[in-house]
XYZ file of C-alpha atoms in Angstrom:
420
model
C 0.000 0.000 0.000
C 1.327 3.437 -0.831
C 2.231 5.792 1.976
C -0.942 7.307 3.406
C -0.668 10.843 4.700
C -2.771 11.748 7.710
C -4.859 14.813 6.991
C -8.029 16.690 7.761
C -11.157 15.508 5.989
C -12.330 18.007 3.407
C -16.009 18.088 4.209
C -16.752 21.806 4.623
C -17.355 22.249 0.917
C -20.014 19.587 1.055
C -21.998 21.747 3.494
C -22.418 18.754 5.812
C -21.721 20.237 9.237
C -24.284 18.705 11.574
C -25.382 18.386 15.148
C -26.881 15.419 16.931
C -25.197 12.186 17.812
C -26.175 8.754 18.960
C -24.378 5.454 18.942
C -25.998 2.191 17.993
C -24.820 -1.112 19.393
C -22.254 -2.942 17.299
C -23.544 -5.593 14.978
C -24.943 -8.709 16.568
C -27.414 -11.465 15.882
C -30.703 -10.894 17.741
C -33.945 -12.714 17.242
C -32.707 -14.258 14.021
C -31.723 -10.903 12.493
C -28.239 -9.700 11.685
C -27.953 -6.267 13.306
C -25.668 -3.639 11.821
C -24.701 -0.171 12.969
C -24.215 2.457 10.242
C -22.334 5.648 11.135
C -22.685 8.620 8.780
C -22.468 12.395 8.910
C -25.286 13.497 6.605
C -27.857 15.949 7.893
C -30.989 17.783 6.848
C -32.447 16.570 3.537
C -29.607 14.204 2.686
C -29.575 12.660 6.155
C -33.345 12.321 6.249
C -33.560 10.532 2.921
C -30.637 8.245 3.763
C -32.205 7.227 7.062
C -35.567 6.745 5.327
C -33.933 4.472 2.771
C -32.370 2.431 5.566
C -35.828 2.085 7.112
C -37.252 0.962 3.772
C -34.473 -1.611 3.443
C -35.204 -2.961 6.936
C -38.855 -3.353 6.003
C -38.032 -4.980 2.658
C -36.721 -8.175 4.295
C -36.706 -9.864 7.703
C -33.103 -11.026 8.158
C -31.131 -7.760 8.483
C -31.690 -4.708 10.701
C -29.543 -1.610 10.140
C -29.483 1.197 12.690
C -28.127 4.512 11.394
C -26.182 6.692 13.806
C -25.630 10.341 12.883
C -22.443 12.041 14.078
C -20.664 15.248 13.072
C -18.110 14.310 10.426
C -15.137 15.392 12.545
C -16.448 13.457 15.546
C -17.139 10.379 13.439
C -13.614 10.345 12.022
C -11.949 11.071 15.366
C -13.832 8.392 17.279
C -14.113 5.606 14.713
C -10.634 4.078 15.053
C -10.696 3.973 18.885
C -14.196 2.501 18.759
C -13.157 -0.132 16.245
C -10.038 -1.054 18.205
C -12.174 -1.658 21.272
C -14.766 -3.674 19.370
C -17.462 -1.007 19.719
C -17.362 0.452 16.235
C -19.903 0.278 13.425
C -20.136 -2.375 10.757
C -20.826 0.224 8.037
C -19.241 3.661 8.022
C -19.480 6.601 5.637
C -16.413 8.796 5.186
C -14.803 11.181 2.714
C -12.552 9.122 0.438
C -9.324 10.871 1.476
C -9.665 9.059 4.805
C -9.982 5.588 3.319
C -6.223 4.973 2.772
C -5.456 5.681 6.452
C -8.255 3.440 7.748
C -7.311 0.712 5.283
C -3.614 0.908 6.223
C -4.544 0.375 9.872
C -6.559 -2.744 9.039
C -9.830 -1.039 9.950
C -11.618 -1.801 6.666
C -12.550 -4.967 4.828
C -11.958 -5.390 1.106
C -15.098 -5.191 -1.018
C -13.500 -6.738 -4.101
C -15.660 -9.855 -3.911
C -18.833 -7.739 -3.898
C -17.629 -5.773 -6.922
C -16.767 -9.025 -8.690
C -20.230 -10.505 -8.101
C -22.258 -10.016 -11.311
C -25.455 -9.841 -9.237
C -24.242 -7.074 -6.913
C -25.240 -4.182 -9.156
C -21.708 -2.783 -9.016
C -21.389 -2.822 -12.803
C -23.839 0.083 -13.040
C -21.776 2.357 -10.788
C -19.929 5.375 -12.164
C -16.323 4.069 -12.545
C -14.782 7.316 -11.288
C -17.025 7.189 -8.234
C -15.743 3.669 -7.579
C -12.161 4.957 -7.883
C -12.662 7.225 -4.874
C -12.755 4.180 -2.582
C -9.908 2.256 -4.218
C -6.424 1.990 -2.698
C -3.621 0.216 -4.581
C -6.173 -1.671 -6.657
C -8.217 -2.902 -3.691
C -11.747 -1.546 -3.297
C -12.567 -0.503 0.259
C -15.558 1.731 -0.422
C -18.775 1.986 -2.366
C -19.879 5.482 -3.411
C -22.481 7.344 -1.409
C -22.113 10.715 -3.112
C -20.097 11.853 -6.107
C -20.674 15.401 -7.319
C -18.521 16.893 -10.084
C -17.364 20.493 -9.894
C -19.702 22.624 -12.001
C -20.047 26.184 -13.252
C -22.773 28.519 -12.005
C -23.446 31.677 -14.007
C -25.584 34.796 -13.596
C -28.156 34.779 -16.413
C -28.961 38.488 -16.135
C -25.310 39.441 -16.506
C -24.940 37.159 -19.528
C -28.020 38.675 -21.163
C -26.789 42.215 -20.509
C -23.386 41.462 -22.038
C -24.868 39.529 -24.945
C -22.544 36.544 -24.499
C -23.181 32.833 -24.752
C -22.314 30.229 -22.134
C -18.695 29.214 -22.877
C -17.795 25.653 -23.800
C -14.001 25.978 -24.249
C -11.241 27.739 -22.309
C -10.791 30.361 -25.019
C -14.524 31.070 -25.009
C -14.414 31.132 -21.197
C -11.795 33.881 -21.085
C -13.490 35.825 -23.893
C -16.826 35.687 -22.043
C -15.183 36.628 -18.749
C -13.563 39.684 -20.371
C -16.908 40.791 -21.812
C -18.555 40.304 -18.402
C -15.913 42.271 -16.486
C -16.975 45.872 -15.858
C -14.610 48.634 -14.735
C -16.821 51.655 -15.298
C -14.434 54.228 -13.819
C -11.307 52.667 -15.367
C -9.472 52.614 -12.052
C -8.153 49.097 -12.626
C -10.497 47.532 -10.063
C -13.640 46.187 -11.732
C -16.973 46.650 -10.040
C -18.061 43.388 -11.673
C -15.790 40.467 -12.506
C -16.445 37.912 -15.197
C -15.160 34.985 -13.128
C -14.385 34.122 -9.539
C -11.334 31.901 -10.123
C -10.429 30.468 -6.742
C -6.694 30.189 -6.236
C -6.493 28.738 -2.695
C -8.644 26.598 -0.388
C -10.853 25.957 -3.385
C -14.120 24.013 -3.456
C -13.182 20.554 -2.221
C -9.638 21.483 -3.256
C -10.715 20.419 -6.724
C -10.566 23.547 -8.886
C -6.909 23.362 -9.894
C -6.723 19.564 -10.178
C -9.701 19.911 -12.557
C -7.958 22.586 -14.616
C -4.676 20.693 -14.660
C -6.368 17.479 -15.797
C -8.384 19.334 -18.439
C -5.114 20.784 -19.667
C -3.506 17.356 -20.005
C -1.648 17.265 -16.684
C -2.260 15.950 -13.176
C -1.180 16.463 -9.562
C -0.599 12.942 -8.210
C -1.082 9.726 -10.186
C -3.067 6.723 -9.002
C 0.289 5.130 -8.131
C 1.149 7.965 -5.759
C 3.685 9.674 -8.025
C 3.757 13.468 -7.809
C 3.537 14.912 -11.330
C 2.487 18.500 -10.720
C 5.688 19.834 -12.304
C 4.940 19.171 -15.969
C 4.913 21.195 -19.211
C 1.162 20.705 -19.443
C 0.556 22.126 -15.965
C 2.944 25.010 -16.585
C 0.996 25.898 -19.723
C -2.320 25.684 -17.855
C -1.102 27.840 -14.972
C 0.386 30.412 -17.340
C -2.852 30.548 -19.384
C -4.986 31.408 -16.376
C -2.408 33.654 -14.735
C -2.252 35.713 -17.924
C -6.037 36.074 -18.051
C -6.238 37.113 -14.398
C -3.273 39.481 -14.405
C -3.676 41.122 -17.809
C -7.416 40.963 -18.413
C -8.512 41.389 -14.779
C -11.249 38.776 -15.219
C -11.092 37.640 -11.573
C -9.975 38.936 -8.203
C -6.948 37.191 -6.708
C -6.588 35.529 -3.323
C -10.021 33.888 -3.534
C -11.041 30.888 -1.458
C -14.073 28.789 -2.291
C -16.090 30.614 0.373
C -14.989 33.978 -1.037
C -16.166 32.980 -4.500
C -19.557 31.844 -3.174
C -19.972 35.192 -1.441
C -19.073 37.239 -4.507
C -21.464 35.278 -6.698
C -24.362 35.553 -4.252
C -23.663 39.289 -3.919
C -23.973 39.765 -7.689
C -20.351 40.851 -8.109
C -19.170 38.063 -10.420
C -20.813 36.480 -13.448
C -19.351 32.957 -13.164
C -18.036 30.773 -10.373
C -17.264 27.123 -9.692
C -18.976 25.086 -7.020
C -21.541 22.455 -6.170
C -25.288 22.074 -5.631
C -25.329 24.189 -2.453
C -24.807 27.236 -4.699
C -28.334 26.761 -6.026
C -29.732 27.397 -2.559
C -27.325 30.269 -1.914
C -28.200 31.878 -5.245
C -31.942 31.457 -4.804
C -31.821 33.040 -1.355
C -29.863 35.973 -2.815
C -32.300 36.427 -5.685
C -29.755 35.450 -8.347
C -31.220 34.034 -11.557
C -28.577 31.385 -12.098
C -27.735 28.792 -14.703
C -25.637 25.631 -14.403
C -23.170 24.460 -17.039
C -20.333 21.973 -17.279
C -16.806 23.289 -16.919
C -15.636 24.597 -20.286
C -13.316 22.135 -22.013
C -9.566 22.530 -21.856
C -7.097 21.199 -24.445
C -7.787 17.650 -23.237
C -11.521 17.961 -22.649
C -13.417 18.241 -19.367
C -12.252 16.740 -16.080
C -14.231 17.903 -13.070
C -12.916 16.775 -9.699
C -15.770 15.450 -7.601
C -16.766 15.936 -4.002
C -17.401 12.462 -2.650
C -18.338 10.267 0.294
C -18.029 6.471 0.396
C -19.475 3.645 2.498
C -17.096 1.033 3.874
C -17.413 -2.203 5.819
C -15.263 -2.110 8.937
C -13.077 -4.765 10.482
C -15.549 -5.027 13.369
C -17.755 -7.056 11.038
C -18.080 -10.811 11.075
C -18.398 -12.638 7.773
C -22.157 -12.751 8.307
C -22.316 -9.026 9.014
C -20.170 -8.186 6.000
C -22.479 -10.247 3.791
C -25.461 -8.391 5.278
C -23.818 -5.029 4.570
C -23.176 -6.064 0.978
C -26.838 -7.070 0.662
C -27.742 -3.531 1.697
C -25.340 -2.051 -0.862
C -26.937 -4.066 -3.652
C -30.387 -2.907 -2.550
C -29.275 0.735 -2.211
C -27.974 0.926 -5.783
C -31.189 -0.354 -7.343
C -32.565 2.003 -9.968
C -35.558 3.380 -8.067
C -33.557 3.821 -4.879
C -30.960 5.845 -6.766
C -33.692 8.183 -8.001
C -35.056 8.537 -4.470
C -31.593 9.198 -3.054
C -30.721 11.793 -5.699
C -33.971 13.725 -5.527
C -33.993 13.699 -1.738
C -30.324 14.509 -1.183
C -29.668 16.892 -4.057
C -26.673 14.820 -5.228
C -26.564 13.269 -8.715
C -27.177 9.504 -9.043
C -24.278 7.129 -8.558
C -25.252 4.707 -11.289
C -25.016 5.325 -15.009
C -28.476 3.888 -15.738
C -30.369 6.831 -14.202
C -31.032 9.555 -16.769
C -31.466 13.285 -16.220
C -35.088 12.965 -17.384
C -35.808 10.669 -14.452
C -34.684 13.339 -11.967
C -35.955 16.322 -13.962
C -38.203 17.509 -11.118
C -34.993 18.815 -9.523
C -33.247 20.885 -12.245
C -29.977 21.050 -10.293
C -29.802 17.275 -9.920
C -30.749 16.849 -13.574
C -27.945 19.181 -14.684
C -25.411 17.424 -12.488
C -26.611 14.040 -13.747
C -25.712 15.072 -17.295
C -22.333 16.298 -16.036
C -21.481 13.155 -14.056
C -19.716 11.817 -17.138
C -17.032 14.462 -16.569
C -16.499 13.715 -12.884
C -13.108 12.380 -11.828
C -11.850 11.112 -8.479
C -9.666 13.601 -6.636
C -6.299 12.001 -5.787
C -7.744 8.483 -5.343
C -5.899 6.418 -2.763
C -3.912 9.420 -1.485
C -4.881 11.719 1.348
C -4.274 15.378 0.453
C -2.730 16.422 3.762
C -2.466 20.002 4.942
C 1.103 20.187 3.638
C 0.160 18.920 0.180
C -2.762 21.310 -0.053
C -0.595 24.186 1.129
C 1.922 23.406 -1.604
C -0.805 23.411 -4.241
C -2.375 26.598 -2.881
C 0.966 28.366 -2.715
C 1.757 27.592 -6.344
C -1.624 28.643 -7.727
C -2.054 31.704 -5.537
C 1.429 33.053 -6.262
C 1.019 32.379 -9.981
C -2.222 34.376 -10.086
C -0.346 37.249 -8.426
C 2.499 37.294 -10.947
C 4.848 34.485 -9.884
C 6.626 32.285 -12.402
C 4.442 29.200 -13.060
C 7.342 26.844 -13.888
C 9.357 27.746 -10.811
C 6.310 27.526 -8.545
C 5.376 24.080 -9.881
C 8.948 22.830 -9.401
C 8.828 23.927 -5.766
C 5.426 22.306 -5.290
C 6.774 19.070 -6.819
C 9.596 18.928 -4.277
C 7.346 19.770 -1.335
C 4.652 17.255 -2.264
C 7.177 14.489 -2.934
C 8.771 15.058 0.479
C 5.361 15.052 2.178
C 4.181 11.843 0.521
C 7.466 10.137 1.399
C 6.978 10.623 5.145
């Protein structure tokens, strides 16, 4: 197994901070039923629909009883390993995929390869990139619970006023952003920007990996090799730095939260984010549209925010089989529609069409865009040091630093971090 780097779970961008906690008993056989505990950190609509689906599963058969236990994500991740080591942990646990390599390396998770290999499991219908989020060194330790590709939100009124079309390529993107940038007093500081291009602490840390991949590069390969210092990435970074510095299409120093705020305040025409922006925009009275990321030289690669379900080492063979039975049930076609419409996340299987979730336009748009979703650094935890290296390179480049030199420094820093 490649070196796993301990890091903080990136769950803020998913808007999943929650209250409430309760702990179910660990799995046991009672009254002829296999009892499983399922820890997850979903709340509000997504948590309600997930718990309702668990209830429906329990009622659908009489041999398995699953008890969901809702915990704040940070609490869940901090307490899971001690609970498992003492035999009091859950049999099923949801977690952001960057945590899976650490849990797997400590022997806390069971392999799910046999479930994936079973032709009757339903696994064949899953989005392959969603599956990749729970894979470490070729072994599958997770099944996807959410997988939401980075998407572009745009202000329709601003587009209409400028008379520009929604861009589909990088060149069109910059051209549209220039037309949408307004500096009415010519003081060099636009009152309205065409784009909020985040350069640090981006949405799910996925903005620049998406741009690098769309430009033909990458950050870290599936084998754990750092490849951020490449001609392709240097070209991508220089392209966007030039547009920001010379054409003033975006402010600099933007985090994901900053970009959300500017868009909801009507100060930028385009931003990158996830489904929560629909709610933010609606509350702010923004007439928004949703579009896929414009294509780079190598097409569209949109890093996805994700959560996976895993079977823990606290499970007996019987309990693991019961958990896998639940997974197969969960991924059935109608259940995927229910989960997507109730949670606001796009479906996890490729057999659900956007027409089938059309009653929620945001989910329908993201369903069409799921084909562009890619796993963010699968099998590698992006630790604070790695993220700082990435942020430093992109932020300094947007402020006038040399892209090639910054990427070379990031390469050295990331390689040293992953070698620890």
